[in-house]
Coordinates of C-alpha atoms in Angstrom, one line a residue:
Chain A
X157 CA 58.7 32.9 -33.7
X158 CA 56.2 34.7 -31.6
X159 CA 56.8 34.9 -27.9
X160 CA 53.7 33.4 -26.1
X161 CA 54.2 35.6 -23.1
X162 CA 53.6 38.8 -25.2
X163 CA 50.4 37.4 -26.8
X164 CA 47.0 38.2 -25.2
X165 CA 45.7 35.1 -23.3
X166 CA 42.8 33.7 -25.3
X167 CA 39.5 33.6 -23.2
X168 CA 38.9 30.2 -21.6
X169 CA 35.4 28.6 -21.7
X170 CA 34.5 25.5 -19.8
X171 CA 31.7 23.5 -21.2
X172 CA 30.0 21.1 -18.9
X173 CA 27.6 19.0 -21.0
X174 CA 27.0 15.3 -21.1
X175 CA 25.4 15.1 -24.5
X176 CA 28.4 14.5 -27.0
X177 CA 26.9 15.7 -30.1
X178 CA 25.6 18.9 -28.8
X179 CA 29.1 19.5 -27.1
X180 CA 30.7 18.9 -30.5
X181 CA 28.6 21.6 -32.0
X182 CA 29.2 24.2 -29.1
X183 CA 32.9 23.4 -29.1
X184 CA 33.1 24.1 -32.8
X185 CA 31.2 27.4 -32.4
X186 CA 33.2 28.7 -29.5
X187 CA 36.6 27.6 -30.8
X188 CA 35.7 29.4 -34.0
X189 CA 35.5 32.7 -32.1
X190 CA 39.0 32.1 -30.9
X191 CA 38.2 31.0 -27.5
X192 CA 40.0 28.2 -25.7
X193 CA 37.4 25.6 -24.8
X194 CA 37.5 22.7 -22.6
X195 CA 34.8 20.1 -21.9
X196 CA 33.6 18.1 -19.1
X197 CA 30.6 15.7 -19.0
X198 CA 30.2 14.5 -15.5
X199 CA 28.2 16.3 -12.8
X200 CA 29.9 14.8 -9.8
X201 CA 33.4 16.0 -10.8
X202 CA 32.4 19.3 -12.5
X203 CA 33.8 21.5 -9.7
X204 CA 37.2 19.7 -10.0
X205 CA 37.0 20.5 -13.7
X206 CA 36.4 24.2 -12.9
X207 CA 39.4 24.2 -10.6
X208 CA 41.6 22.5 -13.1
X209 CA 40.7 24.5 -16.2
X210 CA 40.3 27.9 -14.4
X211 CA 37.8 29.0 -17.1
X212 CA 36.6 32.7 -17.6
X213 CA 33.1 31.6 -18.4
X214 CA 31.3 28.3 -17.7
X215 CA 28.6 27.0 -19.9
X216 CA 26.6 24.5 -17.8
X217 CA 24.1 22.1 -18.7
X218 CA 21.2 21.6 -16.1
X219 CA 20.8 17.8 -16.6
X220 CA 24.0 16.0 -15.9
X221 CA 24.8 12.6 -14.6
X222 CA 25.5 12.4 -10.8
X223 CA 24.8 16.1 -10.0
X224 CA 22.4 18.7 -11.5
X225 CA 23.6 21.9 -13.0
X226 CA 21.7 23.7 -10.3
X227 CA 23.6 22.0 -7.5
X228 CA 26.9 22.8 -9.3
X229 CA 25.9 26.4 -9.7
X230 CA 25.0 26.5 -6.0
X231 CA 28.4 25.0 -5.1
X232 CA 30.2 27.4 -7.3
X233 CA 28.6 30.4 -5.8
X234 CA 29.4 29.3 -2.4
X235 CA 33.1 28.5 -3.3
X236 CA 36.3 30.3 -4.2
X237 CA 35.0 31.1 -7.9
X238 CA 31.8 32.6 -6.6
X239 CA 31.8 35.3 -9.3
X240 CA 32.6 33.1 -12.2
X241 CA 30.2 33.9 -15.0
X242 CA 27.7 31.0 -15.8
X243 CA 25.5 30.4 -18.6
X244 CA 23.0 27.6 -18.1
X245 CA 21.7 25.6 -20.9
X246 CA 18.7 23.5 -20.5
X247 CA 15.8 21.8 -22.5
X248 CA 13.6 22.4 -19.6
X249 CA 12.5 25.9 -20.1
X250 CA 9.9 26.0 -17.4
X251 CA 9.5 29.1 -15.4
X252 CA 10.4 27.5 -12.1
X253 CA 13.7 26.4 -13.6
X254 CA 14.5 29.9 -14.7
X255 CA 13.6 31.2 -11.2
X256 CA 15.6 28.7 -9.5
X257 CA 18.7 29.4 -11.6
X258 CA 18.2 33.1 -11.0
X259 CA 17.9 32.6 -7.3
X260 CA 21.1 30.6 -7.4
X261 CA 22.9 33.4 -9.2
X262 CA 23.1 32.4 -12.7
X263 CA 24.2 35.1 -15.2
X264 CA 22.4 33.9 -18.3
X265 CA 19.8 31.2 -18.9
X266 CA 19.2 29.6 -22.3
X267 CA 16.8 27.0 -23.4
X268 CA 17.4 24.4 -26.1
X269 CA 17.1 24.5 -29.0
X270 CA 18.9 27.8 -29.3
X271 CA 20.3 29.8 -32.2
X272 CA 24.1 29.4 -32.6
X273 CA 24.4 33.2 -32.8
X274 CA 22.4 33.6 -29.5
X275 CA 24.9 31.3 -27.7
X276 CA 27.9 33.0 -29.1
X277 CA 26.6 36.4 -28.2
X278 CA 25.8 35.3 -24.7
X279 CA 29.2 33.8 -24.1
X280 CA 30.9 36.9 -25.5
X281 CA 28.7 39.1 -23.0
X282 CA 29.8 37.0 -20.1
X283 CA 33.5 37.1 -21.1
X284 CA 33.1 40.9 -21.1
X285 CA 31.7 40.7 -17.7
X286 CA 34.2 38.3 -16.4
X287 CA 36.5 39.5 -13.6
X288 CA 40.0 40.3 -14.7
Chain B
X1461 CA -16.3 -1.5 -39.9
X1462 CA -14.9 -2.6 -36.5
X1463 CA -17.6 -2.9 -33.7
X1464 CA -17.6 -0.7 -30.7
X1465 CA -15.1 -1.5 -28.0
X1466 CA -17.6 -3.3 -25.7
X1467 CA -18.9 -5.7 -28.3
X1468 CA -16.6 -8.2 -26.6
X1469 CA -18.1 -7.8 -23.2
X1470 CA -21.6 -8.3 -24.6
X1471 CA -20.4 -11.5 -26.4
X1472 CA -18.9 -12.8 -23.0
X1473 CA -22.0 -11.9 -21.2
X1474 CA -24.1 -13.7 -23.7
X1475 CA -21.8 -16.8 -23.5
X1476 CA -21.8 -16.9 -19.7
X1477 CA -25.6 -16.4 -19.6
X1478 CA -26.0 -19.5 -22.0
X1479 CA -23.7 -21.4 -19.7
X1480 CA -21.3 -22.2 -22.6
X1481 CA -17.6 -22.7 -22.5
X1482 CA -15.3 -20.5 -24.7
X1483 CA -14.1 -23.7 -26.4
X1484 CA -17.5 -24.6 -27.5
X1485 CA -18.5 -21.2 -28.8
X1486 CA -15.1 -20.8 -30.5
X1487 CA -15.5 -24.0 -32.2
X1488 CA -19.0 -23.2 -33.5
X1489 CA -17.7 -19.8 -34.8
X1490 CA -14.6 -21.3 -36.4
X1491 CA -12.1 -19.6 -34.3
X1492 CA -9.6 -20.6 -31.7
X1493 CA -10.6 -20.3 -28.0
X1494 CA -7.7 -17.9 -27.4
X1495 CA -9.0 -15.7 -30.3
X1496 CA -12.3 -15.6 -28.7
X1497 CA -10.7 -14.8 -25.4
X1498 CA -9.2 -11.8 -27.0
X1499 CA -12.4 -10.8 -28.6
X1500 CA -14.3 -11.1 -25.3
X1501 CA -11.8 -8.8 -23.5
X1502 CA -12.1 -6.2 -26.3
X1503 CA -8.5 -6.9 -27.3
X1504 CA -9.5 -7.7 -30.9
X1505 CA -12.1 -5.7 -33.0
X1506 CA -14.3 -8.0 -34.9
X1507 CA -15.7 -7.6 -38.5
X1508 CA -19.0 -8.3 -39.9
X1509 CA -18.8 -11.8 -41.0
X1510 CA -17.2 -13.0 -37.7
X1511 CA -19.8 -11.1 -35.8
X1512 CA -22.5 -13.0 -37.7
X1513 CA -20.8 -16.4 -36.9
X1514 CA -20.5 -15.4 -33.3
X1515 CA -24.1 -14.3 -33.1
X1516 CA -25.1 -17.5 -34.7
X1517 CA -23.0 -19.5 -32.3
X1518 CA -24.6 -17.6 -29.4
X1519 CA -28.2 -17.7 -30.8
X1520 CA -28.3 -13.8 -30.6
X1521 CA -29.0 -11.0 -32.9
X1522 CA -25.8 -9.4 -34.3
X1523 CA -27.1 -5.9 -33.4
X1524 CA -27.6 -7.1 -29.8
X1525 CA -24.0 -8.1 -29.6
X1526 CA -22.6 -5.0 -31.3
X1527 CA -24.8 -2.7 -29.3
X1528 CA -26.5 -1.2 -32.4
X1529 CA -29.7 -2.0 -30.9
X1530 CA -28.9 -0.3 -27.6
X1531 CA -31.9 1.2 -26.2
X1532 CA -29.8 3.8 -24.3
X1533 CA -29.4 5.7 -27.8
X1534 CA -31.9 8.2 -26.9
X1535 CA -30.4 8.9 -23.5
X1536 CA -27.0 9.3 -25.1
X1537 CA -28.5 11.8 -27.6
X1538 CA -30.2 13.6 -24.7
X1539 CA -27.0 13.9 -22.7
X1540 CA -25.1 15.2 -25.8
X1541 CA -27.8 17.9 -26.2
X1542 CA -27.6 18.7 -22.5
X1543 CA -23.8 19.1 -22.8
X1544 CA -24.4 21.7 -25.5
X1545 CA -27.0 23.5 -23.3
X1546 CA -30.2 21.9 -24.8
X1547 CA -33.2 21.0 -22.9
X1548 CA -32.3 17.3 -22.3
X1549 CA -35.9 16.1 -22.8
X1550 CA -36.0 18.1 -26.1
X1551 CA -37.2 15.5 -28.7
X1552 CA -34.3 13.2 -28.0
X1553 CA -36.4 10.2 -28.1
X1554 CA -38.1 11.1 -31.3
X1555 CA -34.8 12.1 -33.0
X1556 CA -33.2 8.7 -32.0
X1557 CA -36.1 6.7 -33.2
X1558 CA -36.6 8.5 -36.6
X1559 CA -32.9 9.1 -37.3
X1560 CA -31.0 6.3 -35.7
X1561 CA -27.9 6.7 -37.7
X1562 CA -27.7 10.5 -37.1
X1563 CA -28.5 9.9 -33.5
X1564 CA -25.6 7.4 -33.2
X1565 CA -23.3 9.9 -34.8
X1566 CA -24.3 12.6 -32.4
X1567 CA -23.8 10.3 -29.4
X1568 CA -20.5 9.1 -30.8
X1569 CA -19.3 12.7 -31.3
X1570 CA -20.3 13.8 -27.9
X1571 CA -18.4 10.9 -26.4
X1572 CA -15.3 11.8 -28.5
X1573 CA -15.7 15.4 -27.5
X1574 CA -15.8 14.4 -23.8
X1575 CA -13.0 12.0 -24.2
X1576 CA -10.8 14.6 -25.8
X1577 CA -11.6 17.1 -23.1
X1578 CA -10.5 14.6 -20.5
X1579 CA -7.4 13.9 -22.6
X1580 CA -6.5 17.6 -22.8
X1581 CA -7.0 18.0 -19.0
X1582 CA -5.0 15.1 -18.4
X1583 CA -2.1 16.0 -20.7
X1584 CA -2.0 19.5 -19.5
X1585 CA -1.7 18.2 -16.0
X1586 CA 1.0 15.7 -17.0
X1587 CA 3.0 18.3 -18.9
X1588 CA 3.4 20.1 -15.6
X1589 CA 3.8 17.2 -13.2
X1590 CA 4.8 14.0 -15.1
X1591 CA 8.5 13.3 -14.8
X1592 CA 8.2 10.8 -17.8
X1593 CA 6.8 13.3 -20.1
X1594 CA 9.3 15.9 -18.9
X1595 CA 12.1 13.5 -19.5
X1596 CA 10.8 12.5 -23.0
X1597 CA 10.4 16.2 -24.0
X1598 CA 13.9 16.9 -22.6
X1599 CA 15.4 14.3 -24.7
X1600 CA 13.4 15.5 -27.8
X1601 CA 14.5 19.1 -27.2
X1602 CA 18.1 18.2 -26.6
X1603 CA 18.2 16.2 -29.9
X1604 CA 16.5 19.1 -31.7
X1605 CA 19.1 21.4 -30.4
X1606 CA 21.9 19.3 -31.8
X1607 CA 20.3 19.1 -35.1
X1608 CA 19.5 22.8 -35.3
X1609 CA 23.0 23.8 -34.2
X1610 CA 24.8 21.4 -36.4
X1611 CA 22.7 22.1 -39.5
X1612 CA 23.2 25.9 -38.9
X1613 CA 27.0 25.3 -38.8
X1614 CA 27.0 23.3 -42.0
X1615 CA 24.7 25.8 -43.7
X1616 CA 26.5 29.0 -42.6
X1617 CA 30.1 27.8 -42.7
X1618 CA 31.6 28.0 -46.2
X1619 CA 34.8 26.0 -45.4
X1620 CA 34.9 23.4 -42.7
X1621 CA 37.8 21.1 -41.8
X1622 CA 37.2 17.6 -43.2
X1623 CA 37.4 16.0 -39.7
X1624 CA 34.7 18.4 -38.4
X1625 CA 32.7 17.8 -41.4
X1626 CA 32.6 14.0 -40.9
X1627 CA 31.7 14.5 -37.3
X1628 CA 28.8 16.8 -38.0
X1629 CA 27.6 14.5 -40.7
X1630 CA 27.7 11.5 -38.5
X1631 CA 26.0 13.5 -35.6
X1632 CA 23.3 14.7 -37.9
X1633 CA 22.6 11.1 -39.0
X1634 CA 22.6 9.9 -35.5
X1635 CA 20.5 12.6 -34.1
X1636 CA 17.9 12.6 -36.9
X1637 CA 17.3 9.0 -36.0
X1638 CA 17.2 9.8 -32.4
X1639 CA 14.8 12.5 -33.1
X1640 CA 12.5 10.1 -34.9
X1641 CA 12.7 7.7 -31.9
X1642 CA 12.1 10.5 -29.5
X1643 CA 9.1 11.7 -31.3
X1644 CA 7.8 8.2 -31.3
X1645 CA 8.4 7.9 -27.6
X1646 CA 6.6 11.1 -26.9
X1647 CA 3.8 10.1 -29.0
X1648 CA 3.5 6.7 -27.3
X1649 CA 3.7 8.5 -23.9
X1650 CA 0.8 10.9 -24.9
X1651 CA -1.1 7.7 -26.0
X1652 CA -0.6 6.0 -22.8
X1653 CA -1.5 8.9 -20.8
X1654 CA -4.6 9.7 -23.0
X1655 CA -5.7 6.0 -22.4
X1656 CA -4.9 6.2 -18.7
X1657 CA -6.5 9.6 -18.0
X1658 CA -5.8 10.7 -14.4
X1659 CA -5.4 7.3 -13.0
X1660 CA -2.1 6.4 -11.3
X1661 CA 0.6 4.5 -12.9
X1662 CA 0.1 0.7 -13.2
X1663 CA 2.8 -1.4 -11.4
X1664 CA 3.4 -3.2 -14.6
X1665 CA 4.3 0.1 -16.3
X1666 CA 6.5 1.1 -13.4
X1667 CA 8.3 -2.2 -13.6
X1668 CA 8.7 -1.8 -17.4
X1669 CA 10.1 1.6 -17.1
X1670 CA 12.7 0.3 -14.5
X1671 CA 13.7 -2.6 -16.6
X1672 CA 14.0 -0.4 -19.7
X1673 CA 16.2 2.1 -17.8
X1674 CA 18.6 -0.7 -17.0
X1675 CA 18.5 -2.3 -20.4
X1676 CA 17.2 -5.5 -18.8
X1677 CA 20.7 -6.4 -17.9
X1678 CA 22.0 -7.0 -14.5
X1679 CA 25.5 -7.9 -14.1
X1680 CA 25.2 -8.9 -10.5
X1681 CA 22.2 -11.1 -11.3
X1682 CA 24.2 -13.0 -13.9
X1683 CA 27.2 -13.3 -11.6
X1684 CA 25.7 -13.9 -8.3
X1685 CA 22.2 -15.0 -8.9
X1686 CA 18.9 -14.3 -7.1
X1687 CA 20.6 -13.3 -3.8
X1688 CA 21.4 -9.9 -5.5
X1689 CA 17.7 -9.1 -6.1
X1690 CA 17.0 -7.1 -2.8
X1691 CA 20.1 -4.9 -3.6
X1692 CA 19.0 -4.5 -7.3
X1693 CA 15.5 -3.4 -6.4
X1694 CA 16.4 -1.4 -3.3
X1695 CA 15.9 1.9 -5.1
X1696 CA 12.4 1.3 -6.3
X1697 CA 10.1 3.3 -4.2
X1698 CA 6.7 1.8 -5.1
X1699 CA 6.3 -1.5 -3.1
X1700 CA 4.0 -3.0 -5.9
X1701 CA 6.6 -2.1 -8.7
X1702 CA 9.3 -3.6 -6.5
X1703 CA 7.5 -6.7 -6.1
X1704 CA 6.8 -7.1 -9.8
X1705 CA 10.5 -6.4 -10.6
X1706 CA 11.8 -8.8 -8.0
X1707 CA 9.5 -11.6 -9.5
X1708 CA 10.8 -10.8 -12.9
X1709 CA 14.4 -10.9 -11.8
X1710 CA 13.9 -14.2 -9.9
X1711 CA 12.8 -15.7 -13.3
X1712 CA 15.8 -14.1 -14.9
X1713 CA 18.2 -15.5 -12.4
X1714 CA 16.7 -19.1 -12.8
X1715 CA 17.0 -18.6 -16.4
X1716 CA 20.7 -17.4 -16.2
X1717 CA 21.4 -20.5 -14.0
X1718 CA 20.0 -22.8 -16.5
X1719 CA 21.6 -21.2 -19.5
X1720 CA 24.8 -19.3 -18.6
X1721 CA 25.5 -16.1 -20.3
X1722 CA 29.0 -17.2 -21.9
X1723 CA 27.1 -19.9 -23.8
X1724 CA 24.5 -17.3 -24.9
X1725 CA 27.2 -14.9 -26.0
X1726 CA 29.0 -17.5 -28.1
X1727 CA 25.8 -18.5 -30.0
X1728 CA 25.0 -17.2 -33.3
X1729 CA 21.3 -17.9 -33.0
X1730 CA 18.6 -20.0 -31.2
X1731 CA 19.5 -23.3 -32.8
X1732 CA 23.0 -23.2 -31.3
X1733 CA 21.5 -23.1 -27.7
X1734 CA 18.8 -25.7 -28.0
X1735 CA 21.0 -28.6 -26.8
X1736 CA 22.3 -26.7 -23.7
X1737 CA 18.8 -25.5 -22.9
X1738 CA 17.7 -29.2 -23.1
X1739 CA 15.2 -28.4 -25.8
X1740 CA 13.6 -25.5 -24.0
X1741 CA 13.1 -23.1 -26.9
X1742 CA 11.3 -20.4 -24.8
X1743 CA 14.4 -20.4 -22.4
X1744 CA 16.7 -19.9 -25.5
X1745 CA 14.7 -17.0 -26.8
X1746 CA 14.5 -15.3 -23.4
X1747 CA 18.2 -15.7 -22.7
X1748 CA 19.2 -14.4 -26.2
X1749 CA 16.7 -11.6 -25.9
X1750 CA 17.8 -10.4 -22.5
X1751 CA 21.7 -11.1 -22.8
X1752 CA 22.1 -9.4 -26.2
X1753 CA 21.4 -5.7 -26.2
X1754 CA 20.9 -5.7 -29.9
X1755 CA 17.9 -8.1 -29.6
X1756 CA 14.3 -7.5 -28.5
X1757 CA 12.1 -9.8 -26.5
X1758 CA 8.3 -10.1 -25.9
X1759 CA 6.6 -12.5 -23.7
X1760 CA 2.7 -12.8 -23.6
X1761 CA 0.1 -15.0 -22.1
X1762 CA -2.6 -16.7 -24.0
X1763 CA -4.8 -13.7 -23.9
X1764 CA -2.2 -11.7 -25.7
X1765 CA -1.4 -9.6 -22.7
X1766 CA 2.3 -8.6 -22.8
X1767 CA 4.0 -9.9 -19.7
X1768 CA 7.6 -8.9 -20.6
X1769 CA 8.9 -6.8 -23.3
X1770 CA 12.4 -5.6 -23.9
X1771 CA 12.5 -3.0 -26.7
X1772 CA 15.3 -2.8 -29.0
X1773 CA 16.4 0.3 -31.2
X1774 CA 14.2 0.3 -34.3
X1775 CA 11.5 -1.9 -33.0
X1776 CA 9.4 0.0 -30.6
X1777 CA 7.2 -1.9 -28.2
X1778 CA 4.2 -0.6 -26.3
X1779 CA 4.9 -0.1 -22.5
X1780 CA 1.7 -1.6 -21.6
X1781 CA -1.2 -3.4 -23.4
X1782 CA -1.2 -5.5 -26.5
X1783 CA 1.2 -5.2 -29.4
X1784 CA 0.6 -5.6 -33.1
X1785 CA -1.9 -8.5 -33.8
X1786 CA 0.3 -9.5 -36.7
X1787 CA 3.4 -10.3 -34.7
X1788 CA 4.5 -13.9 -34.9
X1789 CA 4.1 -14.3 -31.2
X1790 CA 0.3 -14.3 -31.6
X1791 CA 0.6 -16.7 -34.5
X1792 CA 2.7 -19.0 -32.2
X1793 CA -0.2 -19.0 -29.6
X1794 CA -2.4 -20.6 -32.2
X1795 CA 0.3 -23.4 -32.7
X1796 CA 1.6 -24.4 -29.2
X1797 CA 4.8 -26.2 -29.2
X1798 CA 5.9 -25.3 -32.7
X1799 CA 8.8 -22.8 -33.1
X1800 CA 8.0 -20.2 -35.8
X1801 CA 10.4 -18.0 -37.6
X1802 CA 9.2 -15.2 -39.7
X1803 CA 10.5 -12.0 -41.3
X1804 CA 8.8 -8.8 -40.2
X1805 CA 8.9 -5.4 -41.8
X1806 CA 8.5 -2.4 -39.6
X1807 CA 6.8 0.8 -40.9
X1808 CA 10.3 2.3 -41.5
X1809 CA 11.1 -0.6 -43.9
X1810 CA 13.4 -2.4 -41.7
X1811 CA 13.5 -6.2 -41.8
X1812 CA 13.4 -8.3 -38.6
X1813 CA 13.7 -11.9 -37.9
X1814 CA 11.2 -13.0 -35.3
X1815 CA 11.6 -16.3 -33.6
X1816 CA 8.5 -17.3 -31.6
X1817 CA 7.2 -20.2 -29.7
X1818 CA 4.3 -20.9 -27.4
X1819 CA 4.7 -23.4 -24.7
X1820 CA 2.7 -24.7 -21.7
X1821 CA 3.6 -23.2 -18.4
X1822 CA 1.5 -25.7 -16.5
X1823 CA 0.9 -29.4 -17.3
X1824 CA -2.4 -30.2 -19.1
X1825 CA -4.8 -32.1 -17.2
X1826 CA -8.3 -33.5 -18.1
X1827 CA -9.8 -30.7 -16.0
X1828 CA -8.0 -27.8 -17.2
X1829 CA -6.2 -26.8 -20.3
X1830 CA -2.5 -25.8 -19.9
X1831 CA -1.6 -22.3 -19.3
X1832 CA 0.3 -21.1 -22.4
X1833 CA 3.0 -18.5 -22.6
X1834 CA 4.4 -17.3 -26.0
X1835 CA 7.9 -15.8 -26.4
X1836 CA 9.1 -13.8 -29.3
X1837 CA 12.8 -13.0 -30.1
X1838 CA 13.5 -10.0 -32.4
X1839 CA 16.7 -9.7 -34.4
X1840 CA 17.5 -7.3 -37.2
X1841 CA 17.5 -9.4 -40.3
X1842 CA 21.0 -8.2 -41.4
X1843 CA 22.4 -9.9 -38.2
X1844 CA 20.9 -13.1 -39.1
X1845 CA 22.5 -13.5 -42.4
X1846 CA 20.6 -13.3 -45.8
X1847 CA 18.7 -16.6 -45.4
X1848 CA 15.8 -17.2 -47.7
X1849 CA 14.3 -14.2 -48.9
X1850 CA 10.6 -15.4 -48.6
X1851 CA 7.6 -13.4 -47.5
X1852 CA 7.8 -10.6 -45.0
X1853 CA 4.9 -9.6 -42.7
X1854 CA 4.2 -5.9 -42.5
X1855 CA 3.8 -5.2 -38.8
X1856 CA 3.9 -2.3 -36.5
X1857 CA 4.4 -1.3 -32.8
X1858 CA 0.7 -1.6 -32.0
X1859 CA -2.4 0.0 -33.5
X1860 CA -2.4 3.1 -31.4
X1861 CA 1.0 4.1 -32.6
X1862 CA 1.2 2.4 -36.0
X1863 CA 1.2 4.5 -39.2
X1864 CA -0.1 1.7 -41.4
X1865 CA -3.5 3.2 -42.3
X1866 CA -4.8 0.4 -44.3
X1867 CA -3.8 -2.4 -42.2
X1868 CA -6.5 -5.2 -42.1
X1869 CA -5.7 -6.1 -38.6
X1870 CA -6.2 -2.6 -37.3
X1871 CA -8.4 -2.9 -34.2
X1872 CA -8.5 0.9 -33.3
X1873 CA -7.5 4.1 -34.9
X1874 CA -3.9 5.4 -34.7
X1875 CA -3.1 8.6 -33.0
X1876 CA -0.7 9.3 -35.7
X1877 CA -1.8 11.8 -38.2
X1878 CA -3.6 10.0 -41.1
X1879 CA -7.3 9.7 -41.9
X1880 CA -8.9 6.5 -40.7

């Protein structure tokens, strides 16, 4: 039997997305890459989920119930996990949203609908950038 | 061919000029007063024979009522030419006189071009600033995203665990339906905005949006009655919308008191509740429509104007304006007091049971007819049991967003893509 302590830790991705069907597809895609994926669907308690799951990367939807992805990103950048890589997903691809996300310190910004490969590549790049 | 939209206004002006009542003119033309009222408010297009009958009833030339004898044709042609940089006086009069059909077409095309330009301007602006459109597009894009990602997974993954496969198939099925509904919603939104141009939202539209967002269900109202209305409407910023919603909720609270929810939830259909509602069929239909999330509801006045509409999945209802003229609710208006039950078929082939009744809101007197209000309850036919097969009426959501190109009741072109 393998000793878990000797195996490399699987990268952890936290997906914060309230739309269950897109979450299902994203979870499948990310798990298939061998990453450990957790999901959370509520904006108000999203920061608690970050603290609980201690992810290496957060995939964050903009439109969430209770609290927007922008607010969550701003709170993250002002908190203990200020350097946590964040990929924002949104169906609102307007320039002002990109600019707002950039101003708040987002690492990647992706608009829906996206290609699966594009999403996986973006998360992989962010995992590579993630602080050890 | 349907008459221009202002034919009704000309009919009304002519009738008023003659000092005649709607009832008398309608009787002379062989139609109901309520139908004449719809025509006069340009809510019904009228065909050739009916126009002839109305013209005879009003002692007028049909062309004068339809506007085809309009002396402003030359000015319209001149304006169309001016819009294209021609000298406005350049032979417009002669052209209109010698080629009236062509002149009418030029004028109509100029009007269409101008209307489309206004629509494009309005839509461009709304795309940037309208939260409703942004929300509708967001919903649409989110659903497209699910479909695209899921379809790609299925297409590109040779072996998928059976559980995942089931979930993906179910999600695809669900989201393809959602996509169709989202597309309809966006089309309807464009339609409304095109019709509205740059004007601000109507209070009735704001109220409908608020009620739709809540699913027309208010637990506090059911439990604690009208006292909860200030709390329920507190978040509405627009005072006119707030007033309208409050009035609607007061009526709902009174209904809830008369016919409690537990009775409604235990009922299989309208007949089960008639005794508890003391024979008030409209109350029964309203309560079933509002309490059961799986049912839709439409309430309209005698002019056909929709006063309350609760959409239900699969049976879209226009946010404002009249619905499909073939809905049972309009048939009920012609037979006040008689409950009607019909099978309706929507453009997607789904069968619905529509229960309708028109009842007076005010008592009839010798001086004034009663104010009628009609109510229609919509239930998927598969929920009401098989019942007699019978005929079904092919209906739609309303002409503007209805894909039935050949519908005899069509009063205006659809903005969906087919040739009319």
